[in-house]
Amino acid sequence: MAKTENGYVWTDKKRPVFGLPISFTKYILTEKKLITRKGFLSITEDEVELYRVIDKSLKLPLGQRIFGCGTVIINCRDADTPVKEIISIKDPRGFMEILEKHVDIQRDKYRTRGRDMIGADIHMDMDCDHDDE
């Protein structure tokens, strides 16, 4: 997907009613960050840097699926928002592909790929040529 006029990679609004963007919540994906902007008169923004994204999942409730929408749940290493929900957006699978591409680019840039396994339960088989007698 090409960048929009504002330099964003992807943008959409929360679609709570019949898949229509009747909401004051906007989601913005740049090359480096995922931003959630909420509000009309008083605006609040929450952002997470893409290299901090750990995992993502897709939730497709019937009410959203009927209108081609879904919710993407993102787990990240962020103190403010460790779980970020991108609620009721159009083409959630397409968004996940775009997000994955840019997360990988940022992980490569910051060399954070090896850190994904911190805390993982890793067992290694090691053959030893000594006797335990």
Short mmCIF file of N, CA, C and O in Angstrom, two decimals, residues 77 114-122:
data_model
loop_
_atom_site.label_atom_id
_atom_site.label_comp_id
_atom_site.label_asym_id
_atom_site.label_seq_id
_atom_site.Cartn_x
_atom_site.Cartn_y
_atom_site.Cartn_z
N ARG A 77 5.77 -4.41 23.95
CA ARG A 77 6.57 -4.02 25.10
C ARG A 77 6.45 -2.52 25.27
O ARG A 77 7.37 -1.77 24.94
N GLY A 114 16.56 -10.96 17.91
CA GLY A 114 17.01 -11.95 18.87
C GLY A 114 16.36 -11.80 20.22
O GLY A 114 16.28 -12.74 21.00
N ARG A 115 15.87 -10.62 20.54
CA ARG A 115 15.27 -10.36 21.84
C ARG A 115 13.85 -10.93 21.94
O ARG A 115 13.28 -10.93 23.02
N ASP A 116 13.29 -11.37 20.84
CA ASP A 116 11.93 -11.94 20.87
C ASP A 116 11.87 -13.17 21.76
O ASP A 116 10.83 -13.48 22.29
N MET A 117 12.97 -13.86 21.91
CA MET A 117 12.97 -15.13 22.63
C MET A 117 13.33 -14.98 24.11
O MET A 117 13.46 -15.95 24.81
N ILE A 118 13.53 -13.76 24.59
CA ILE A 118 13.85 -13.57 26.00
C ILE A 118 12.72 -14.14 26.85
O ILE A 118 11.56 -13.85 26.65
N GLY A 119 13.09 -14.97 27.78
CA GLY A 119 12.09 -15.57 28.65
C GLY A 119 11.47 -16.84 28.08
O GLY A 119 10.70 -17.51 28.74
N ALA A 120 11.79 -17.16 26.86
CA ALA A 120 11.24 -18.37 26.25
C ALA A 120 11.90 -19.59 26.89
O ALA A 120 13.03 -19.55 27.35
N ASP A 121 11.19 -20.67 26.90
CA ASP A 121 11.69 -21.90 27.49
C ASP A 121 12.40 -22.68 26.40
O ASP A 121 11.77 -23.38 25.60
N ILE A 122 13.71 -22.55 26.35
CA ILE A 122 14.50 -23.18 25.29
C ILE A 122 15.28 -24.36 25.88
O ILE A 122 15.98 -24.21 26.86
#
